[in-house]
Coordinates of C-alpha atoms in Angstrom, one line a residue:
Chain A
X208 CA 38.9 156.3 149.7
X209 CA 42.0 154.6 151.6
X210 CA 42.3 153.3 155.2
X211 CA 44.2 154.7 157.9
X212 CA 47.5 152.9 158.3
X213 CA 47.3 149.6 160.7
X214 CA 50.3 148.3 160.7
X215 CA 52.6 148.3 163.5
X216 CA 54.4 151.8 162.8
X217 CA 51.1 153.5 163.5
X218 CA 50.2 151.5 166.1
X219 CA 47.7 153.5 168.1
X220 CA 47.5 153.3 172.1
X221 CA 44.9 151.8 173.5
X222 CA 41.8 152.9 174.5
X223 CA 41.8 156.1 172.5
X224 CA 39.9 158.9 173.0
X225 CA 36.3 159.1 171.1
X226 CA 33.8 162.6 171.3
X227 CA 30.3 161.2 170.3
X228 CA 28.3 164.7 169.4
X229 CA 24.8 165.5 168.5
X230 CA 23.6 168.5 167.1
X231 CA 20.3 169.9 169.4
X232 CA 18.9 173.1 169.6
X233 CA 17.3 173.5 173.4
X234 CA 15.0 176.4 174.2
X235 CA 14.5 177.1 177.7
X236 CA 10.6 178.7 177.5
X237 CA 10.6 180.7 181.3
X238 CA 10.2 179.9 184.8
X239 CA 8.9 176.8 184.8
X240 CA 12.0 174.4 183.8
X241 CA 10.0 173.7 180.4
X242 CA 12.0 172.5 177.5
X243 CA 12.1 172.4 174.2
X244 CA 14.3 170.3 172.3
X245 CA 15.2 169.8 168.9
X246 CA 17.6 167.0 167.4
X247 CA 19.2 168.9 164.4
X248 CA 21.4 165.5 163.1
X249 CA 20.1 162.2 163.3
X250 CA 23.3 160.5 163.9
X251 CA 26.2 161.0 166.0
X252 CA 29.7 162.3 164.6
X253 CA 32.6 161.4 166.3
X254 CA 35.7 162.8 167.5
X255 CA 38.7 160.4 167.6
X256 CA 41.6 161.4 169.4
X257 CA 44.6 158.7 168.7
X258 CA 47.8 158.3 170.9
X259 CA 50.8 156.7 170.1
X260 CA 53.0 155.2 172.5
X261 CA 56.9 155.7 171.9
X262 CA 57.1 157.0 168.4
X263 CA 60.4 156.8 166.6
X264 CA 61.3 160.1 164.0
X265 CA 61.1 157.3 161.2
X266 CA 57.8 156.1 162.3
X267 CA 56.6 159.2 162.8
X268 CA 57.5 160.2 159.1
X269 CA 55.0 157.7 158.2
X270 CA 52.1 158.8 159.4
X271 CA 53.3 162.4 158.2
X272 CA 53.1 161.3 154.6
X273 CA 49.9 159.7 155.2
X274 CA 48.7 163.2 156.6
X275 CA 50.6 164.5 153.5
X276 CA 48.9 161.7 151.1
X277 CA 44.9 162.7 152.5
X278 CA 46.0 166.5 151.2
X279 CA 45.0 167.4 156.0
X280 CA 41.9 167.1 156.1
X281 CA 40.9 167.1 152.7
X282 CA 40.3 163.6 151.4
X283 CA 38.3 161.0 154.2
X284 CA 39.5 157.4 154.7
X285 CA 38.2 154.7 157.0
X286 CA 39.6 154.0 160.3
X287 CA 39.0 150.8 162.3
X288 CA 38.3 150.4 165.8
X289 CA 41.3 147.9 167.0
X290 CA 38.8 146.4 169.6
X291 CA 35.9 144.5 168.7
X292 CA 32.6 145.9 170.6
X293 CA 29.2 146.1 170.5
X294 CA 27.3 148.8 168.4
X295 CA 23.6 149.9 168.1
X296 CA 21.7 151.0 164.7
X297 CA 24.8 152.6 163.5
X298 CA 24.5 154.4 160.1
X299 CA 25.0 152.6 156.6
X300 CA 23.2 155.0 154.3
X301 CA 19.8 156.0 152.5
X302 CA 18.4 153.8 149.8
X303 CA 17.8 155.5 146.2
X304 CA 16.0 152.4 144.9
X305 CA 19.0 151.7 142.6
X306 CA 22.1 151.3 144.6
X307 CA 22.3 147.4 146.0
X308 CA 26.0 147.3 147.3
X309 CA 26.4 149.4 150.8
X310 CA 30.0 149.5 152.7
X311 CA 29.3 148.7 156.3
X312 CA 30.5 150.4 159.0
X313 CA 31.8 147.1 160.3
X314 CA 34.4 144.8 159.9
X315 CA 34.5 140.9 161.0
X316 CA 31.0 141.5 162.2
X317 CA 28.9 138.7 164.2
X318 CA 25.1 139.1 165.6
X319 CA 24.6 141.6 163.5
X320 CA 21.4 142.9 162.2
X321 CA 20.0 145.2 159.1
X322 CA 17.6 147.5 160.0
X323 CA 15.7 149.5 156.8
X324 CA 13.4 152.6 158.4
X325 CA 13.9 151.5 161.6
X326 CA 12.1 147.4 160.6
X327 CA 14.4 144.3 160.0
X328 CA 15.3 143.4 156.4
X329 CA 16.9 140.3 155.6
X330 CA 17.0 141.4 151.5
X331 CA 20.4 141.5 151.7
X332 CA 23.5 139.0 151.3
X333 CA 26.8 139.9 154.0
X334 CA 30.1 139.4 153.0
X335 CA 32.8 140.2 155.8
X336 CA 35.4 142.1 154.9
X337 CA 34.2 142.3 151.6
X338 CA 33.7 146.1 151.1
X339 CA 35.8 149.0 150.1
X340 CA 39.5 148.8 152.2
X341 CA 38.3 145.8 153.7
X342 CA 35.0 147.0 155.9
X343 CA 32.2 144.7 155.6
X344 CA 29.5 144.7 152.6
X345 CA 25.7 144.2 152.3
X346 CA 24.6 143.5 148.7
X347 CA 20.8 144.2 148.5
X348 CA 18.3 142.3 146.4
X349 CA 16.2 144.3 145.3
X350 CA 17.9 147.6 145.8
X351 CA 16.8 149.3 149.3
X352 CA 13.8 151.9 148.3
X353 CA 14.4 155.8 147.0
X354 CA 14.4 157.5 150.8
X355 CA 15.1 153.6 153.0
X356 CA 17.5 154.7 156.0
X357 CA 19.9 151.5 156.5
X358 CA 21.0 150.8 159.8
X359 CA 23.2 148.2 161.4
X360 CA 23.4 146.7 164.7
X361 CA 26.4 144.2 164.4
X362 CA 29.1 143.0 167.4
X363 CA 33.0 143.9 165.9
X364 CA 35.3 146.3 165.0
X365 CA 33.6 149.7 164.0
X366 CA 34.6 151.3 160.6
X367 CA 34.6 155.6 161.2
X368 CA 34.5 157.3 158.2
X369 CA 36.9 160.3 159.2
X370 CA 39.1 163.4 158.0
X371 CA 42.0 164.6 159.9
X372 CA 40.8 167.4 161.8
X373 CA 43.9 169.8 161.3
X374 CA 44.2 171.5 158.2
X375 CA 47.6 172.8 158.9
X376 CA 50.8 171.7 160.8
X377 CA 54.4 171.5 160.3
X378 CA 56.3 168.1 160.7
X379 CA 57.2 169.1 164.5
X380 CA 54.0 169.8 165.8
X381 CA 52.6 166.6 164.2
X382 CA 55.8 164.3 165.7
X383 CA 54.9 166.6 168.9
X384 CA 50.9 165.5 169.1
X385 CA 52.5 161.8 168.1
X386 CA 54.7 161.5 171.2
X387 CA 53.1 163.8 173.6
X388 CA 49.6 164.8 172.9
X389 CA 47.0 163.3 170.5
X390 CA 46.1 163.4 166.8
X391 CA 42.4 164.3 166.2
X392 CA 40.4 162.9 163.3
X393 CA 37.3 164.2 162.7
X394 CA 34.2 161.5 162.3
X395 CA 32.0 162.0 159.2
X396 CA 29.0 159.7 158.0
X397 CA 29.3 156.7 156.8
X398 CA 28.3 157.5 153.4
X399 CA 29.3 160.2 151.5
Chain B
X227 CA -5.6 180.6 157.8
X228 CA -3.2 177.8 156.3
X229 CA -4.1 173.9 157.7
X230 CA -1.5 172.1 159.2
X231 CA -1.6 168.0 159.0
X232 CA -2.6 167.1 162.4
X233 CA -0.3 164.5 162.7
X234 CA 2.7 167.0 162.4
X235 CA 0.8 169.5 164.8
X236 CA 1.3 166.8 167.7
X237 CA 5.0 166.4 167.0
X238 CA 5.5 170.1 166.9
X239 CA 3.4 170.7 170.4
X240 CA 5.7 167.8 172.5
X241 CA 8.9 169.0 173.9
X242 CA 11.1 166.7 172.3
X243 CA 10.7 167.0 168.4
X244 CA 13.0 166.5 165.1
X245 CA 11.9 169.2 162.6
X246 CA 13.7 170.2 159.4
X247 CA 13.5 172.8 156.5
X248 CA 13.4 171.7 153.1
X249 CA 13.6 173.8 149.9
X250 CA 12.9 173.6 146.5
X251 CA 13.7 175.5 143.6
X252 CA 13.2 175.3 139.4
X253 CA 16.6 176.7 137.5
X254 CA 16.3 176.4 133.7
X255 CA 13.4 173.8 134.0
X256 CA 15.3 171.7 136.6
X257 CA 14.1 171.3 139.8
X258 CA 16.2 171.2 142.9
X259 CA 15.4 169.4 146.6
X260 CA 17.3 170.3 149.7
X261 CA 16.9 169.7 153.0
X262 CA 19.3 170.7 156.1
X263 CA 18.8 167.3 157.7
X264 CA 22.3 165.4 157.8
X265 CA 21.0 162.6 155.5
X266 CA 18.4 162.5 152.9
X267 CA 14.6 162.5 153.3
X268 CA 12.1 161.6 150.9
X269 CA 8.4 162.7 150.6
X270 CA 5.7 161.3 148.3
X271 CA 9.0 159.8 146.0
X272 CA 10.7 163.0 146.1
X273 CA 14.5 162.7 147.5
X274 CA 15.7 166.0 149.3
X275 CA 19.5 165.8 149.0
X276 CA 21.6 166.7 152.6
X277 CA 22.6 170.3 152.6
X278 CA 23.3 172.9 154.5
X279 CA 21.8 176.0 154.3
X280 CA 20.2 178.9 156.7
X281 CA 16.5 180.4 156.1
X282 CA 16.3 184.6 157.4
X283 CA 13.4 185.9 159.1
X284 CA 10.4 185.4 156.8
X285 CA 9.5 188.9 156.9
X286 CA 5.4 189.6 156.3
X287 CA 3.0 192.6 157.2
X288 CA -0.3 194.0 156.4
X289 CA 1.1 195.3 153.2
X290 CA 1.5 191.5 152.1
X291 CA 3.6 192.4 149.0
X292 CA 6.4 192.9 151.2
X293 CA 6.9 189.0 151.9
X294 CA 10.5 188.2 151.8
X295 CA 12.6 185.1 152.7
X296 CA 16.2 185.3 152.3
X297 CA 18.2 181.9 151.8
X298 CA 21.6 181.0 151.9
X299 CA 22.8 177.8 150.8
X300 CA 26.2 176.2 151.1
X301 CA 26.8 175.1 147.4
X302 CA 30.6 173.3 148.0
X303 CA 28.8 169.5 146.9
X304 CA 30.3 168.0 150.0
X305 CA 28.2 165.1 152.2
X306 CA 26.0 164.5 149.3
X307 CA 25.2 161.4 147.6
X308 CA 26.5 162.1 143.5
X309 CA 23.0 162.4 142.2
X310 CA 23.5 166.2 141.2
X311 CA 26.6 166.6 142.1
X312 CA 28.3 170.1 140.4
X313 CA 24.7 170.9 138.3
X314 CA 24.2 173.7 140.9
X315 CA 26.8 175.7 139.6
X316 CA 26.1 175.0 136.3
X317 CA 21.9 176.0 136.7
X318 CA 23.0 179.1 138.5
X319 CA 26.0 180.4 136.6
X320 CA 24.6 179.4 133.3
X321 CA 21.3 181.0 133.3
X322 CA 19.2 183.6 134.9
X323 CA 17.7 182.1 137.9
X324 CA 15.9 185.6 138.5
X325 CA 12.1 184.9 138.7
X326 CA 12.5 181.0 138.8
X327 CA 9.9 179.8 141.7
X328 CA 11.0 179.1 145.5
X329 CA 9.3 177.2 148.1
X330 CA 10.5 176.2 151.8
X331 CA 9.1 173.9 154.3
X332 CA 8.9 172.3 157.3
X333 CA 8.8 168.3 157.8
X334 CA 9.1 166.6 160.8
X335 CA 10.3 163.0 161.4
X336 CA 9.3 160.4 163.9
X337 CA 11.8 160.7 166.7
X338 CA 11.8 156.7 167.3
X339 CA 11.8 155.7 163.0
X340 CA 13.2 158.7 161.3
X341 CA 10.0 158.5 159.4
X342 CA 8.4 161.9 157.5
X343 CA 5.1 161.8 159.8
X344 CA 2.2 162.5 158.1
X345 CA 4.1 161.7 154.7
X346 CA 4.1 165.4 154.1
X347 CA 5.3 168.7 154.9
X348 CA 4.3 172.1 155.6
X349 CA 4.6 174.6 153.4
X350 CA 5.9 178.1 154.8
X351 CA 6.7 180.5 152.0
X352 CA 5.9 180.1 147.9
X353 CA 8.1 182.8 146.2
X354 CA 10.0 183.2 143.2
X355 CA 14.2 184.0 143.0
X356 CA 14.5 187.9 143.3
X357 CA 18.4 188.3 143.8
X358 CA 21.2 186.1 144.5
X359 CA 25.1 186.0 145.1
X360 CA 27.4 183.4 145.1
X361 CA 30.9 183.3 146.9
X362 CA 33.2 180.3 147.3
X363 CA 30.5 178.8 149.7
X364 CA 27.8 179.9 150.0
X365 CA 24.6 181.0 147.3
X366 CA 22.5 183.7 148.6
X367 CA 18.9 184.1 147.6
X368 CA 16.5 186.6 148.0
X369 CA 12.9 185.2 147.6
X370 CA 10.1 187.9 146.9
X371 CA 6.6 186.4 148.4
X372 CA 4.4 185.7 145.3
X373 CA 2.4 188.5 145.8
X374 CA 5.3 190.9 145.0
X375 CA 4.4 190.8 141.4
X376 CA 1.6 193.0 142.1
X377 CA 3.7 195.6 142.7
X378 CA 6.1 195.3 139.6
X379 CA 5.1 198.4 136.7
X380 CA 6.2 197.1 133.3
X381 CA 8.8 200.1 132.5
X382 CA 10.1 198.5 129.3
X383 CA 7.0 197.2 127.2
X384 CA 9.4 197.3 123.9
X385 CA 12.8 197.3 125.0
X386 CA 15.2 198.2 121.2
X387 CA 17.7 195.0 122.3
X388 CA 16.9 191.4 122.4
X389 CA 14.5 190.3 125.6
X390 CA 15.2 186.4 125.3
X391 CA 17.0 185.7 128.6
X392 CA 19.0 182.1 127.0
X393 CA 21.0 182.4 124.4
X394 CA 20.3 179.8 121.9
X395 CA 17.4 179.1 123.5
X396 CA 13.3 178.3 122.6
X397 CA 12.6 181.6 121.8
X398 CA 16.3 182.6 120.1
X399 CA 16.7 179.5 118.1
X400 CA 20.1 180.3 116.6
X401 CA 21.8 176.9 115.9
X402 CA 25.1 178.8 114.7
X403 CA 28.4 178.6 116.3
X404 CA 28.5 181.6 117.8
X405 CA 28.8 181.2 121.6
X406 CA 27.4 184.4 122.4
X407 CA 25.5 187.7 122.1
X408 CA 25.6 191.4 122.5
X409 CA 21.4 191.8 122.0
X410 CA 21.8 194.1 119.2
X411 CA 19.5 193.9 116.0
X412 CA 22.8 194.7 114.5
X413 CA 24.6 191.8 115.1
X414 CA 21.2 189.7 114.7
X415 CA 20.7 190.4 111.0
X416 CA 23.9 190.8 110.2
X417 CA 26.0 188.4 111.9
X418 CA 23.5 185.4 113.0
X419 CA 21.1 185.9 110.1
X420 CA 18.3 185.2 112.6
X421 CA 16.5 188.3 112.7
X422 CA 13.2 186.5 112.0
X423 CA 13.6 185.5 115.9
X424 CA 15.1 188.8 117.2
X425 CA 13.6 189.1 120.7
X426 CA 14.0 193.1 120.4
X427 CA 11.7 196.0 119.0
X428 CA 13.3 198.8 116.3
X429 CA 10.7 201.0 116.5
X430 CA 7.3 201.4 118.9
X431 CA 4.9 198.8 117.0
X432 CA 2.1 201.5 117.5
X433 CA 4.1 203.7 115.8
X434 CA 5.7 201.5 113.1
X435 CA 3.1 201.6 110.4
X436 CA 1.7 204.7 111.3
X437 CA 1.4 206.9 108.0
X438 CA 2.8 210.5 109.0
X439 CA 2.0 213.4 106.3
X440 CA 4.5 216.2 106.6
X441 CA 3.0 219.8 106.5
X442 CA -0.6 218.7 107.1
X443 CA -3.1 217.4 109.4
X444 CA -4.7 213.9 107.4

C-alpha cells in the first residue's frame, strides 16, 4: 500500500468534504410509526471529497500520475486527515490469535485508547508513526484472540484507508474536478 | 418446531437489532465460513471470513422435498483478510462441488459490543450443493433441502465408464503422469495400467458370470 501525496503540490483545501455512511435496512411495519431497524455494517465508510485551491497544469500532472500509479481505483492507499481531531472506537481490525502487529488508523496520536470486544486492553506496545507509510502501530503481546474486534479511540490525525472513486477519466476532467469541483476517494476499512 | 436460543429471540423481537447470515460449505474435504457482515465473526472458535453474498427465498411446502435455497456469493477475494485467499476458485473449479453439504444461518451481535449473543447461531437451512455457476463475480448455488435425496431414483446402478468423480483421487489411485481422463476402460488398461481400480462396469455383474447354454433350456 502507498500514501496519498502530502506534499505541497497536492496540497488539499481545507476543511474537505467527508460522507460518513452506514448500511441499515428500515422496515416500516403499518400505521402505527413502528420501526424496525437493522444495522447491515458495523462501521462507517467514508466519502472524502478533496479540493484544491489554485492548481497549476504541472501540479496537477502530479496527482494525475498518482491516479495513474493506483491503476483508478484499483489499488487503496492511506490518506491522512491534515487536522488533528478527536475520534471515537474507530476500526483497527479483528484478531486471528496470530497476528500481533496492527496499523492504526492514526497518526501522532495522544489520549488514545485500545479497545479489544468493546473492554480496554493494554496488551499492546504503541509506536507513533511507526506503521506502514507512517500511520501509527500497536504491537500485541500475546497476539489479540481468533474473532477480537480492535478498536481505537485516540486524539490526531485520522488515517482513511481509501480508493479513488472514479474508475475512468481523461487528464481534463481530472485537472477540471482539481480546479473547479472535487476529487472523490472512496473510504474502505482499515484492514484489508 | 426448531428451538431458538432465547437470548437471540430477545434481540430479534426489539426494534433496533444487528443480524447477519452466515454460510458454510465442505468442497473437496475443506470447509468454507462466510458471513455478510463487513468484518469477521467468530463462533465457538470458528472465524467466518467478510463476504458478500445474497440468500433467495428459502422455498418450503408440505411436499418438504421441494426445500430449496439459492445462494449467490461474490467470489472476487476482495475485503478479506489472506487466510483463504484464491482457494475458492481452486475448490470449485477443481472438483465437483455437486452434493458437497450447505448450511446457512442467522447470528446476531450485541448492538453495544459487537458480540455473537448467545455464542451461537441459528441454523435455517441444512442442504447439500445441487447446481452452481460461476461468472467473473459472482458463484451461484442451488442448495437442495436434505430431504431431496428421497426423491432421487438411481437410473445408472452400473454405469460402463469410470464413476470416481477426482481424478487421481482415493478411489482412482493412479500415481502416473497423466493429467487427465476420458473414463474409458479403454484407456484404463491400456494406457494407465490401473484397471484393478477402474471405477466403471463392462458388463451387468448379475449377468457377468452367468453360464448361458445355446439351443437349450439348463
Amino acid at each position: 500500500m502507498t500514501a496519498f501525496p502530502s506534499d505541497a503540490n497536492v496540497k488539499v483545501t481545507s476543511p474537505f468534504g467527508e460522507q460518513i455512511g452506514f448500511k441499515v435496512l428500515i422496515q416500516n411495519a403499518g400505521l402505527e410509526g413502528l420501526e424496525f431497524r437493522k444495522l447491515k455494517t458495523l462501521y462507517p465508510r467514508r466519502v472524502l471529497s478533496l479540493s484544491f485551491d489554485n492548481r497549476t497544469l504541472t501540479q496537477a500532472n502530479y496527482l494525475w500520475a498518482f491516479y495513474l500509479a493506483c491503476k483508478g481505483p484499483f489499488t487503496s492507499f492511506r490518506y491522512f486527515y491534515q487536522k488533528s481531531d478527536v475520534y471515537v472506537k474507530e476500526y483497527v481490525g479483528v484478531g486471528n490469535g496470530s497476528i500481533t502487529g496492527f496499523n492504526l488508523p492514526s497518526k501522532g496520536a495522544s489520549s488514545y485508547t485500545m479497545y479489544s470486544n468493546d473492554s480496554t486492553t493494554t496488551l499492546y506496545t504503541f509506536t507513533s508513526s511507526g506503521g506502514t507509510d507512517g500511520c501509527d502501530l500497536a504491537t500485541f503481546s500475546p497476539a489479540p484472540a481468533n474473532g477480537a474486534i480492535l478498536t481505537w479511540s485516540f486524539t490526531g490525525q485520522l488515517v482513511v484507508r481509501c480508493r479513488f472513486k472514479e474508475s475512468y477519466m481523461d487528464f481534463d476532467t481530472f485537472y477540471r474536478a482539481l480546479v473547479n469541483s472535487k476529487i472523490s476517494l472512496q473510504g474502505l476499512l482499515n484492514i484489508e | 418446531m426448531k428451538a431458538i436460543n432465547t437470548s437471540i429471540l430477545e434481540q430479534l423481537s426489539a426494534s433496533n437489532m444487528i443480524p447477519f447470515y452466515t454460510i458454510s460449505f465442505t468442497v473437496n474435504g475443506t470447509t468454507y465460513y462466510f458471513t455478510d457482515c463487513d468484518v469477521p465473526i467468530t463462533i465457538g472458535g470458528t472465524r467466518y471470513l467478510s463476504r458478500p453474498f445474497t440468500l433467495g427465498d428459502i422455498v418450503d411446502s408440505s411436499d418438504t422435498y421441494t426445500q430449496e435455497l439459492d445462494v449467490s456469493l461474490v467470489h472476487l477475494d476482495s475485503g478479506q483478510l489472506p487466510d483463504t485467499r484464491s482457494t475458492l476458485y481452486e475448490a470449485i473449479l477443481g472438483t465437483s462441488p455437486q452434493g458437497n453439504s450447505f448450511q446457512a444461518s442467522l447470528v446476531v451481535l450485541d448492538t453495544t459490543t459487537y458480540a455473537v449473543v448467545g455464542s451461537t447461531f441459528f441454523p435455517l437451512f441444512y442442504g447439500t450443493i445441487s447446481a452452481w455457476n460461476m461468472d467473473e463475480t459472482m458463484l451461484n448455488m442451488n442448495i437442495q433441502g436434505l430431504l431431496y435425496q428421497f426423491t432421487q431414483r438411481t437410473i445408472s446402478q452400473h454405469p460402463p465408464s469410470c464413476r470416481w468423480k477426482i481424478f487421481k483421487g482415493t478411489e482412482c489411485g493412479y500415481v502416473g503422469a497423466a493429467t487427465a481422463c476420458d473414463r474409458s476402460a479403454t484407456q484404463c488398461y491400456y494406457t494407465f495400467n490401473n484397471f484393478a481400480n477402474f471405477g466403471g462396469f463392462r458388463w451387468l455383474p448379475t449377468l457377468e458370470n452367468k453360464v448361458i447354454v445355446w439351443g437349450a433350456d439348463e
